[in-house]
Structures are given as structure tokens and as C-alpha cells.
Coordinates of C-alpha atoms and ligand atoms in Angstrom, one line a residue:
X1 CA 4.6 5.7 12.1
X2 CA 5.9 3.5 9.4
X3 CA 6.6 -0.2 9.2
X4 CA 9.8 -0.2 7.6
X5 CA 11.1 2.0 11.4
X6 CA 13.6 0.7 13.0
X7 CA 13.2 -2.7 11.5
X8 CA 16.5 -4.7 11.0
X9 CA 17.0 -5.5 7.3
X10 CA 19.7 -7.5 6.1
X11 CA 20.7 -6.8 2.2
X12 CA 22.0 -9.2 0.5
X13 CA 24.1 -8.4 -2.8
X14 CA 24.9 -11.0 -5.6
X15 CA 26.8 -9.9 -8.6
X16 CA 24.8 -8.7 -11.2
X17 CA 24.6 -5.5 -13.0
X18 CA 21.7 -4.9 -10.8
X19 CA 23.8 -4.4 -7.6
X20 CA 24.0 -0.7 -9.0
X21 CA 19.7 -0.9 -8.2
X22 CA 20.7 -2.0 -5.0
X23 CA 22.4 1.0 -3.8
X24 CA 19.2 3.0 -4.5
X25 CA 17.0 0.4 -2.4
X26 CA 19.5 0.3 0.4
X27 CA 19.1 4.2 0.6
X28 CA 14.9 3.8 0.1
X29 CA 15.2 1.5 3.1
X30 CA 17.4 3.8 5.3
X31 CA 15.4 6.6 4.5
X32 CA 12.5 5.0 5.7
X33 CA 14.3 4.5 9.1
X34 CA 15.2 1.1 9.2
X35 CA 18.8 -0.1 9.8
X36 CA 20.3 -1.9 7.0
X37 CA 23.1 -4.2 7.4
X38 CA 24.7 -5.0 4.0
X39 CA 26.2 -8.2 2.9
X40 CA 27.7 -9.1 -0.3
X41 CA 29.4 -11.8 -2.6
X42 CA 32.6 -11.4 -3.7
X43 CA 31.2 -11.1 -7.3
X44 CA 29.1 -8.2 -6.0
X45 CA 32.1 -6.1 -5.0
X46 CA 33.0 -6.5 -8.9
X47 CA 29.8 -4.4 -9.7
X48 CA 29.9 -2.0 -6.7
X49 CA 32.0 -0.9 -4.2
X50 CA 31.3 -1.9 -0.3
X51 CA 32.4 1.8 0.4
X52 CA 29.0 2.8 -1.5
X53 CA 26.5 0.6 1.1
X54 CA 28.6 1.7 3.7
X55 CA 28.5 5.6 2.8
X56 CA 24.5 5.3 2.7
X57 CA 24.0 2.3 5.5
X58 CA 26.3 4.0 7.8
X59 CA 27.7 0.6 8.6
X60 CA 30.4 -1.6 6.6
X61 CA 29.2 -4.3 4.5
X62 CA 29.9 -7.6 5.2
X63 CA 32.2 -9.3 2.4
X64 CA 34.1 -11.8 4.2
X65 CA 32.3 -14.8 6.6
X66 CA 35.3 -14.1 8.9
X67 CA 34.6 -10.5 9.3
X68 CA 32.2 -11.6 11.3
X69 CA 33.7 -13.0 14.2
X70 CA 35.6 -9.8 14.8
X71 CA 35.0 -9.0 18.5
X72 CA 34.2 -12.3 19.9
X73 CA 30.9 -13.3 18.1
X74 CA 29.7 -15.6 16.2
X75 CA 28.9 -12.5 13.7
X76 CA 26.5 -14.2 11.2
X77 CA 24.4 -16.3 13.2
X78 CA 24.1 -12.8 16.0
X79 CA 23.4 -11.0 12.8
X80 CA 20.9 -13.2 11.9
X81 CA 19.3 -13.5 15.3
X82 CA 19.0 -9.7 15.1
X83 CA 17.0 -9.3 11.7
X84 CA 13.5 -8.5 10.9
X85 CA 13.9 -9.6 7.2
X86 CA 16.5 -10.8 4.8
X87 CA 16.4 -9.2 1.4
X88 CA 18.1 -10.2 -1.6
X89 CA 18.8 -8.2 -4.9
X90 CA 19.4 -8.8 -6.6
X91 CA 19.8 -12.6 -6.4
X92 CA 21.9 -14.4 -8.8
X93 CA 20.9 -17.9 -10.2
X94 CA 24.4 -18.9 -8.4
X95 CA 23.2 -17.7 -4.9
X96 CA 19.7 -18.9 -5.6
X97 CA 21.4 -22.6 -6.2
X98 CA 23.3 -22.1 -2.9
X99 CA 20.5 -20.9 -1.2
X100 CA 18.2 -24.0 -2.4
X101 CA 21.0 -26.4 -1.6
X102 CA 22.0 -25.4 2.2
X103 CA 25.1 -23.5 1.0
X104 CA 26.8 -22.0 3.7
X105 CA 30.2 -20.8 1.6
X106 CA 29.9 -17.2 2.5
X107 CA 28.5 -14.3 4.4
X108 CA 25.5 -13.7 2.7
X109 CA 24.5 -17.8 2.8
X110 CA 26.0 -18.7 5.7
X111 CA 23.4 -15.9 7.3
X112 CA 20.6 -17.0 5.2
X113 CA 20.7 -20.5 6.3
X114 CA 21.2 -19.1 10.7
X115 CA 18.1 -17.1 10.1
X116 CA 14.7 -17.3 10.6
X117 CA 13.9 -13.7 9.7
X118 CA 11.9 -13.7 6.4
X119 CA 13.6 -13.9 3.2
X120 CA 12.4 -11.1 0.3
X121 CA 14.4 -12.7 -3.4
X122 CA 14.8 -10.5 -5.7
X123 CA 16.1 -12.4 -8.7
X124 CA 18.2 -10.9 -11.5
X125 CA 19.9 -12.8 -14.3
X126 CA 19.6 -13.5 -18.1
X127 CA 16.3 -15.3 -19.5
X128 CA 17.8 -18.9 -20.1
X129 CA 19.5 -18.6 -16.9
X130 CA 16.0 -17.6 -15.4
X131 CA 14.3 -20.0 -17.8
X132 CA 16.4 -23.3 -17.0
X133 CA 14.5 -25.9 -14.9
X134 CA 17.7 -26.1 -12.4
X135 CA 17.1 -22.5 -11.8
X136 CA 13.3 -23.1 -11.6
X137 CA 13.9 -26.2 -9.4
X138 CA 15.6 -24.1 -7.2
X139 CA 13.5 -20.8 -6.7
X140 CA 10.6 -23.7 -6.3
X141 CA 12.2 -24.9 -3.5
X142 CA 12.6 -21.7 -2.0
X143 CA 8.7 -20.6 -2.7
X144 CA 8.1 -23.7 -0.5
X145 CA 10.2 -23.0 2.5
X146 CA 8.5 -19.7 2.9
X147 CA 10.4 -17.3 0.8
X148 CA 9.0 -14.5 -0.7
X149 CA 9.7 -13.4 -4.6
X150 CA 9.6 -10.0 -6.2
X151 CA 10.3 -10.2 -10.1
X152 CA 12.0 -11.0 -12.1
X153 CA 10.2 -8.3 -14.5
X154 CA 10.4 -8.6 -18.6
X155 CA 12.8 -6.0 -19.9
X156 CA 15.8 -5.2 -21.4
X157 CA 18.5 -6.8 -19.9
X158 CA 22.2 -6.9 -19.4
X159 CA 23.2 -8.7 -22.7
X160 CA 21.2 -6.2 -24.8
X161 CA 18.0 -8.5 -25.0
X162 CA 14.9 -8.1 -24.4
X163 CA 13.1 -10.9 -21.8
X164 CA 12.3 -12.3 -18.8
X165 CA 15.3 -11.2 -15.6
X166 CA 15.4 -7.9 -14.8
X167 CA 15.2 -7.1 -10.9
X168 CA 12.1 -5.6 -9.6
X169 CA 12.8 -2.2 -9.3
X170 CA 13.4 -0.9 -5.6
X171 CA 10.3 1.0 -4.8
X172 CA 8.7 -2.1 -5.4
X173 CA 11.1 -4.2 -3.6
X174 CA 10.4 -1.3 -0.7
X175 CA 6.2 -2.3 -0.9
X176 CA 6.9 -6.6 -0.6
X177 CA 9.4 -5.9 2.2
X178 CA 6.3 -3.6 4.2
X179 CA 4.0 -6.3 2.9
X180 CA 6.4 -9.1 4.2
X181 CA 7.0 -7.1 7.9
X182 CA 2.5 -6.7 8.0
X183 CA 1.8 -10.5 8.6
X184 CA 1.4 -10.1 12.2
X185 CA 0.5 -6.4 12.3
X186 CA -1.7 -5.0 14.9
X187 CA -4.9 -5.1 12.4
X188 CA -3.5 -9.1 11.0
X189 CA -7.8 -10.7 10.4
X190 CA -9.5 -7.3 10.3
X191 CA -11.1 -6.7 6.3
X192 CA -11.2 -3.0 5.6
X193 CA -12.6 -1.4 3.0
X194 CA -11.5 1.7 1.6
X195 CA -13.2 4.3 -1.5
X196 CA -11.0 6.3 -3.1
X197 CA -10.4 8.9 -5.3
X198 CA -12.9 10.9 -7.3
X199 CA -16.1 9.8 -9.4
X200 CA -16.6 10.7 -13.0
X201 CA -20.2 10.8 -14.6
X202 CA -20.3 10.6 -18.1
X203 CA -22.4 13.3 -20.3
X204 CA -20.8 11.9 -23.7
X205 CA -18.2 9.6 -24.8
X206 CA -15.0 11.9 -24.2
X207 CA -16.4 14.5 -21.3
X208 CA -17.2 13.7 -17.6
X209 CA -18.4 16.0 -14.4
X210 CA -15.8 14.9 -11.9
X211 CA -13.8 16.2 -9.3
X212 CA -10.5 17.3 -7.5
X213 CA -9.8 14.6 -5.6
X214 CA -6.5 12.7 -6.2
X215 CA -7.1 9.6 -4.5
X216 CA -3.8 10.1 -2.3
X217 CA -5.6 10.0 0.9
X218 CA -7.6 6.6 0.3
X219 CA -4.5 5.2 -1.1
X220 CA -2.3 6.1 2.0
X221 CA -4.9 4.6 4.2
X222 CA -4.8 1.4 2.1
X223 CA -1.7 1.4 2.4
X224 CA -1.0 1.9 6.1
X225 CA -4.0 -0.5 6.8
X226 CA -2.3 -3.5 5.0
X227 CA 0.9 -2.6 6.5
X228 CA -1.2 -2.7 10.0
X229 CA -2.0 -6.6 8.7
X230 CA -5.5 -6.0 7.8
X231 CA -7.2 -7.4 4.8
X232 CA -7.5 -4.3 2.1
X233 CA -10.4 -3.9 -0.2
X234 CA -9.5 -1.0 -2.5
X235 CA -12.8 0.6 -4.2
X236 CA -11.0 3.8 -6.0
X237 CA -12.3 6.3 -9.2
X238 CA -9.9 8.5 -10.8
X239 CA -6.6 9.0 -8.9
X240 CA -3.5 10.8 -9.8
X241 CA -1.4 7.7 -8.0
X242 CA -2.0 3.8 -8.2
X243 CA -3.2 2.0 -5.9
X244 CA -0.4 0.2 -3.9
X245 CA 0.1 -3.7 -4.5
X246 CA -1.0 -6.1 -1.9
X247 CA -4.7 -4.9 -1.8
X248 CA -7.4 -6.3 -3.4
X249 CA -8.4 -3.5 -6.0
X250 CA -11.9 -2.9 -7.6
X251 CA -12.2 -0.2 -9.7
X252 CA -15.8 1.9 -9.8
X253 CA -15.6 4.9 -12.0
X254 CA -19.2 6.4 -11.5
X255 CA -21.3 6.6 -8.3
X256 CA -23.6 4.0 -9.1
X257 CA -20.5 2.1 -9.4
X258 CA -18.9 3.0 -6.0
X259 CA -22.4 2.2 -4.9
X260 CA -22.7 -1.3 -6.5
X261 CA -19.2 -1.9 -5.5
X262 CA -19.6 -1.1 -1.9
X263 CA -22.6 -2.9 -1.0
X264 CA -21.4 -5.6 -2.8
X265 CA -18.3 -6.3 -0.1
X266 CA -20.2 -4.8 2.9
X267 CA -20.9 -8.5 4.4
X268 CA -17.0 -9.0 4.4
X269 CA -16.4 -5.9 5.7
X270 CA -15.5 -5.2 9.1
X271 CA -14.3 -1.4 9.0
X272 CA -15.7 0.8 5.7
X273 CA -13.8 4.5 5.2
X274 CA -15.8 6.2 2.7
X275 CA -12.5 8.5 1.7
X276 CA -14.0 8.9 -1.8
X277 CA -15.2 12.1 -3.3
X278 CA -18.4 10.7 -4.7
X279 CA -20.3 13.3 -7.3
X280 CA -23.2 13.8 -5.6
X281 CA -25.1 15.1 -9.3
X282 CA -24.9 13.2 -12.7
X283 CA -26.1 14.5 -15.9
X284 CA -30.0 12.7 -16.8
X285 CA -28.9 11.8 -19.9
X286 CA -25.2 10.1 -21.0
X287 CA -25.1 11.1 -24.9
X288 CA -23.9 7.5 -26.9
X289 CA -21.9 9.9 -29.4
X290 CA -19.6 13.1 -29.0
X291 CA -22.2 16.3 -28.5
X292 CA -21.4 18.4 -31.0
X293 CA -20.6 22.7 -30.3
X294 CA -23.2 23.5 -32.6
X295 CA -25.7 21.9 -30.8
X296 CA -27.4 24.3 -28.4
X297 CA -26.9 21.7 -25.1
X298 CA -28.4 22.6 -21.7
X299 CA -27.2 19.4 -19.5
X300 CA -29.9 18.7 -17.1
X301 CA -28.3 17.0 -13.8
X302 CA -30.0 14.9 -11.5
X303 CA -29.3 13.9 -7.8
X304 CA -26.7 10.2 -7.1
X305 CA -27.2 7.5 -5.0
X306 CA -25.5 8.5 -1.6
X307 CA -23.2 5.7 -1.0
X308 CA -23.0 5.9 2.7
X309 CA -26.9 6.5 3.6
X310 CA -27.2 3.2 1.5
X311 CA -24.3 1.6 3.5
X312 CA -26.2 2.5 6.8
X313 CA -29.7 1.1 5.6
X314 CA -28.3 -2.2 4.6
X315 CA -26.4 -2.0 7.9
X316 CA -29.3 -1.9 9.8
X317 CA -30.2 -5.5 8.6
X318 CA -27.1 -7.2 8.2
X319 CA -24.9 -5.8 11.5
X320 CA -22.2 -5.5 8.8
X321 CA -20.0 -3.2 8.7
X322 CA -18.8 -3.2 12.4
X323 CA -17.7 0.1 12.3
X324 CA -17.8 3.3 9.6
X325 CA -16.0 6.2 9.2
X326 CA -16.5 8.8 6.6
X327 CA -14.9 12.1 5.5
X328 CA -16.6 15.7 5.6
X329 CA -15.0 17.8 2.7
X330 CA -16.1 21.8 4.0
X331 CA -15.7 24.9 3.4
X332 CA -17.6 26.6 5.9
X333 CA -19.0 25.3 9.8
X334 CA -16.7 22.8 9.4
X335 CA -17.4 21.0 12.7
X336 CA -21.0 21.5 13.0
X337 CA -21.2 20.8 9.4
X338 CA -19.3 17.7 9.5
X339 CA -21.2 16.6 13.4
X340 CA -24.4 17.0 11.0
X341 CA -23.0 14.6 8.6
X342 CA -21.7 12.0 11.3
X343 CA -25.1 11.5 12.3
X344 CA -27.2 11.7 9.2
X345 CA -25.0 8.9 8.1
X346 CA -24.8 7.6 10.7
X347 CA -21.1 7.1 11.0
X348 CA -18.4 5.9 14.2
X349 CA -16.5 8.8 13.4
X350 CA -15.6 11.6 10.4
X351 CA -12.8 13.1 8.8
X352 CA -13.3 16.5 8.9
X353 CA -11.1 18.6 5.6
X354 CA -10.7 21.6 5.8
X355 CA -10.7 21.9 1.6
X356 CA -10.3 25.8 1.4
X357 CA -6.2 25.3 2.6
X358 CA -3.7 25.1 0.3
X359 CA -1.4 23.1 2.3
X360 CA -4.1 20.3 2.9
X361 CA -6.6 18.4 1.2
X362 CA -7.4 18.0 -2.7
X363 CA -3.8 16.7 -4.5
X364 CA -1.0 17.5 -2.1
X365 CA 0.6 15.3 -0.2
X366 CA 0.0 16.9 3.7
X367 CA -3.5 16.8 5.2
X368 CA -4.7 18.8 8.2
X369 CA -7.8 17.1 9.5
X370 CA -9.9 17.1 12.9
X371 CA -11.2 13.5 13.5
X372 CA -14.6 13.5 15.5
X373 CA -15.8 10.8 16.6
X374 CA -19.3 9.7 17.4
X375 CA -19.0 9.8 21.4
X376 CA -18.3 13.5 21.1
X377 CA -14.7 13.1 21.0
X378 CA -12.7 15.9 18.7
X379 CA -9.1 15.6 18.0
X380 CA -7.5 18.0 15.8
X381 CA -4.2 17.0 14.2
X382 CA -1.5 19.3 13.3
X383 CA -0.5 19.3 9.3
X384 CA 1.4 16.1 8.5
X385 CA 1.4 13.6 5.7
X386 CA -1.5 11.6 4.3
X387 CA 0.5 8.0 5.4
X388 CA 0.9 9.4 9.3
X389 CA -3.0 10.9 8.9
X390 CA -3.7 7.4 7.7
X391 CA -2.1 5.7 10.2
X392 CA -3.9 7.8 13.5
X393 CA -7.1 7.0 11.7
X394 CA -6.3 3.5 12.0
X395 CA -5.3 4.0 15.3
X396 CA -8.3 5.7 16.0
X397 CA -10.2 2.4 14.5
X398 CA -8.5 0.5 16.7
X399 CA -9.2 2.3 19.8
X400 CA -12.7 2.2 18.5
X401 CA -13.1 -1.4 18.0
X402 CA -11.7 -2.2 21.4
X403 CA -13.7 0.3 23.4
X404 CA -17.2 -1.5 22.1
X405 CA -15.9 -4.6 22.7
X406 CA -15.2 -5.7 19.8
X407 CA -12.0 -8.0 18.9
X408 CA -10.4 -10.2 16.1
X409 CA -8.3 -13.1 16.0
X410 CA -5.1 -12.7 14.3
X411 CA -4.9 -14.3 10.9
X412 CA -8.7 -15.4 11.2
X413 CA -9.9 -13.6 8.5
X414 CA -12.8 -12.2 10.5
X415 CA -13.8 -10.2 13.3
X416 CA -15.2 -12.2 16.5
X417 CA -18.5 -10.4 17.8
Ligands
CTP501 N1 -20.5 10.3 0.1 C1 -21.3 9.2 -0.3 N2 -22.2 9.4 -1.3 C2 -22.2 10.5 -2.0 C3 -21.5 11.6 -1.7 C4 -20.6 11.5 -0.6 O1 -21.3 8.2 0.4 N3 -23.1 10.6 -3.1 C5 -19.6 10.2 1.3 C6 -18.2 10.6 1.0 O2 -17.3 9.5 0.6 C7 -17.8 11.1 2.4 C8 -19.1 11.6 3.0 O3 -20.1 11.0 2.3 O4 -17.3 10.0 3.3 C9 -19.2 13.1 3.0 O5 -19.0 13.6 1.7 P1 -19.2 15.1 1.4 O6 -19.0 15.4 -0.1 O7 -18.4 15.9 2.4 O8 -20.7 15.3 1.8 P2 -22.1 15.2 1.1 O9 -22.8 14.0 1.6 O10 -21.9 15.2 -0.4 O11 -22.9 16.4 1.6 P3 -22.8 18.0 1.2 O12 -22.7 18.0 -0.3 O13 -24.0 18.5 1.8 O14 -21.6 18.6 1.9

């Protein structure tokens, strides 16, 4: 259900006050289900002990190249052979040189240089040390073999200053190493667009009609959909969470916006989830200045564009999207309610919320939903969180997609008809 499952992630650990960071990414990762192998410098080991990978990994670190030819193997290049991805951090302008150059002088290089796993750097060091062309020379070399970089970030920083060096910090280490392990992911060439989060329609400067809806269901299946390889358009309104890195991100506060924003990306879309809660009323007339209390206001509201009866009109003449799936927020009927709304908008398949449960729906993070689909097909799912709702949806897309014939060529950038 998640990328980051069993996956085989080497750590790499350079000696840097950031190695502390480290511990807390190593136990991100294993959370997550993959199994982390630790390696580190000797330098490392000054800054944290291999007990404390060991303790969270469940396996010793590596600290010694000759370790690994305990039991009969040639441990670094089997180790290497094994691996999913190589991370680094945090990576020291010393290992970065050795890397650049070839260096094979310990564990940690010696299984850099055997592997063809992708390598994740996360640097760490001061500014000037960062700054200096050698160090720049070297990290450009790197870039061009194919490794990937989080950070450095600006911050404060070991010696007290403020600047340019400090390591990424591990949850977003965490989202480049899913982003790194998506490249060939089932959905690699498919562009999918998601909406997200709630609308807001202005009646003066400071106060808006909006909504309950946190956004955390459009951004799980953003997220899920890039790590399933696809090409992410992000449309969102007001959400309680960001939306995750690697997708492209438009932001559309209002429902015209949403509107403008959608048709605007529907020829390069290929799969549209409507996961916003759109308002479907505005106020007729947006104040320029703050109303004031002693004004006797009545606010007079007129109806919204409805975003995905627009979608299927401009559908109709360019075949684009391939395939759209909306969401049915109800309180009542709920499946002939949300049926009704499958075909009115004439949608693939719905997302039917129960919103009345407290355990699912508006702002948690757990959603209990019943996915129909336009063949007839009902599936109700038991309550789970939004990231494994996101990723049967997906599923679901996929299964979709195939059963009409429809495929896509990995890395293409476009469905083939
Ligand atoms: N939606 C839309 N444009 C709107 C309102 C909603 O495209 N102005 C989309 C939502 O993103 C969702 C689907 O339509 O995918 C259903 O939203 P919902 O609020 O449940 O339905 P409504 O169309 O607003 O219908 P009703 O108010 O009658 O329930």
C-alpha cells in the first residue's frame, strides 16, 4: 500500500552534527516498512552511536568495509546488489569528494561506487564548505551521473551561523526517497489531475462562505498517484495540510477559479478526480471594503459554475479527459444519491462519503467510502486511511483504464488511444 514497503534502503551516515537527524529518518523509513541497512563513516560513529541505527533498524550498521565479508560474501557489492536506493545524510563535503572521485576507502563508498540502486544526497556542512567551487564541482558531478539532491536548506547551522548547509529535514528526505522509488511506477506517463480542498467565495475583504473540507483526501491521492509514477496536477483551495512536493501545484481559491483552472489542464489530462468541495453558492456581490455591523446587510447568494458538468461538456468535444471520477459528499440516499450524481455528470466512477460519521470524511485522517463505478459496480471499503483509500482509487483507475482498452507507455508522457 505504500512505496516505501519493503523496499531495501541503504543509509548512509557521514559525520556531521546531523547524523543525530538521521536516527529520526532511519526510524521514518522503518516505520514505513522498508528495511534499512545502515552504513557509516568512522567520523559518523563520533556523532552517534551504531547501537542507536541498530536499536531502530533491527540490523547492525555497517562501520568497517571488512565487516562485510563476514560469512563468505563479498558483503558490499551483495549489499549493493540488494538495494532499492542509497540515501545519504547527511553527506559531508568529505564523502561528497569521495563519492565524485571514485573513492572506494570505506563501507559507505565502497558500496556507493558497486551499486546501481539510486542515490538520494542529502548534504550537510558549513556555508563556505557548501559554497566552495571544489565542493560545487563535486555535487555537479554527481547531479550528472544521476544522483538525486535534497537540501542543503538555509538555517542556523552548527557553528552558530546562520546560512546555506543545513540537512533537509527527514520527512522531506522521506517524500524524494518515494519520489525517487515512483520513476517506474505502475501509473509512470499517465497525467492526473486532482482538486482539492475547499472553495472560499469572498463577500468582503476579510470574510468568505467556505467549507469543511481539509483538503487531506485530494492531497493523499496526489500523493499516492505520483508515488504510482503518474504526472500530478494539483488544483487545491484551502487545506489544513500542504500539498506534497513533486506535483505540479495550482492554486484556485474560488469556484470560478477551480473552474478556470480545470478546463485550462483538461487537454493534458488523462484521469481528472474532482476531490474538491466546490461551494456550489457565492454571494452576488463581493464588497471592495470591510462591511461594517451597523450596516443592516442581507447577502444575496447566487448559484457557481459546476466544475464537473463543465468538464463533461468540453469533454464531449475534445475526448479529453479519458476518464473522470468524482466524489458524492451525502447525508442521506447515499447510493442513489450519489448513482444520480455519476450520471448527471457523467462520471467513470464516484466516491461516495458518507459526511454524517465522525470517524470519516471532513478533517480526520480515516475515510470510509463506497466506490461505484459507472458499469454498476459497488465496492464498499472498510474504514482506513486516506493514503490506502487513495491508493484502491488508483487502483480502481487502473483497472478502469485497462478494461476500455485504454493504455500508456511508460515514461511517454501521454496516454496511447
Ligand atoms: N462539484 C463540482 N462543481 C461544483 C460542486 C461540486 O464540480 N460547483 C464536484 C465535486 O468536486 C464532487 C462532485 O461534484 O466531485 C459532487 O459534489 P457534491 O457537493 O457532493 O455534489 P453537488 O454537485 O454539489 O450536488 P448536491 O449539492 O445536490 O449534493
Amino acid at each position: 500500500m505504500n512505496i516505501l514497503a519493503d523496499k531495501t534502503i541503504l543509509l548512509g551516515v557521514t559525520g556531521g552534527i546531523a547524523a543525530y537527524k538521521a536516527v529520526d529518518l532511519c526510524s521514518k523509513l522503518v516505520q514505513a516498512g522498508a528495511h534499512v541497512q545502515v552504513l557509516m563513516t568512522y567520523t559518523a560513529q563520533k556523532f552517534v552511536a551504531p547501537l542507536t541505527f541498530g536499536a531502530i533498524s533491527g540490523r547492525q550498521p555497517i562501520t568497517d568495509l571488512w565487516q562485510l565479508y563476514e560469512g563468505g560474501r563479498i558483503g558490499h557489492v551483495a549489499l549493493a546488489q540488494e538495494a532499492d536506493l542509497f540515501i545519504i545524510a547527511p553527506l559531508s563535503a568529505h564523502t561528497m569528494a569521495g563519492l565524485a572521485h571514485g573513492a572506494a576507502d570505506g563501507p559507505l563508498t565502497a558500496t556507493a561506487l558497486s551499486t546501481r540502486a539510486p542515490l538520494l544526497l542529502a548534504p550537510a556542512m558549513e556555508s563556505h564548505m557548501w559554497e566552495h567551487p571544489a565542493t560545487q564541482a563535486n555535487l555537479q558531478a554527481l547531479i550528472q551521473r544521476g544522483a538525486h539532491l535534497v537540501g542543503p536548506e538555509v538555517g542556523r547551522l552548527a557553528s552558530g551561523g546562520i546560512g546555506i548547509g543545513r540537512m533537509a529535514e527527514p520527512e522531506v528526505i522521506v517524500e524524494h526517497a518515494r519520489i525517487v522509488l515512483s520513476r517506474k511506477g505502475p501509473l509512470a506517463g499517465l497525467r492526473v489531475t486532482i482538486t482539492a480542498g475547499g472553495t472560499r467565495e469572498w463577500m468582503d475583504p476579510v470574510r468568505f462562505m467556505g467549507n469543511r473540507s481539509s483538503g487531506k483526501m485530494g492531497v493523499a491521492l496526489a500523493r499516492v498517484a505520483r508515488d504510482l509514477g503518474a504526472h500530478v496536477n494539483l488544483i487545491y483551495g484551502a487545506m489544513t495540510v500542504d500539498p506534497p512536493i513533486g506535483v505540479h501545484r495550482v492554486p484556485a481559491m474560488r469556484a470560478e477559479d477551480m473552474l478556470r483552472a480545470t478546463l485550462a489542464l483538461l487537454p493534458e489530462t488523462d484521469v481528472l478526480i474532482s476531490a474538491a468541495a466546490i461551494a456550489d453558492f457565492r454571494p452576488v456581490v463581493t464588497y471592495e471594503t470591510k462591511l461594517k455591523k451597523e450596516t443592516d446587510q442581507e447577502i444575496r447568494l447566487e448559484r457557481t459554475p459546476d466544475v464537473l458538468k463543465a468538464v463533461a461538456e468540453r469533454r464531449a468535444e475534445i475526448g479529453m479527459p479519458r476518464l473522470v471520477v468524482g466524489f458524492a459528499a451525502e447525508t442521506s440516499d447515499l447510493v442513489a444519491n450519489a448513482r444520480s450524481k455519476m450520471e448527471r455528470k457523467n462520471l467513470e466512477m464516484i466516491v461516495l462519503n458518507d459526511v454524517t460519521a465522525a470517524d470519516a470524511g471532513f478533517e480526520v485522517d480515516t475515510n470510509r467510502v463506497t466506490i461505484l463505478t459507472r458499469d454498476g459496480g459497488i465496492e464498499s471499503l472498510p474504514l482506513m486511511d486516506k493514503e490506502a483509500v487513495a491508493y484502491h482509487i488508483l487502483q480502481r483507475v487502473r483497472g478502469l483504464l485497462g478494461a476500455v482498452g485504454i493504455g500508456w507507455s511508460p515514461g511517454a508522457g501521454s496516454l496511447l488511444p
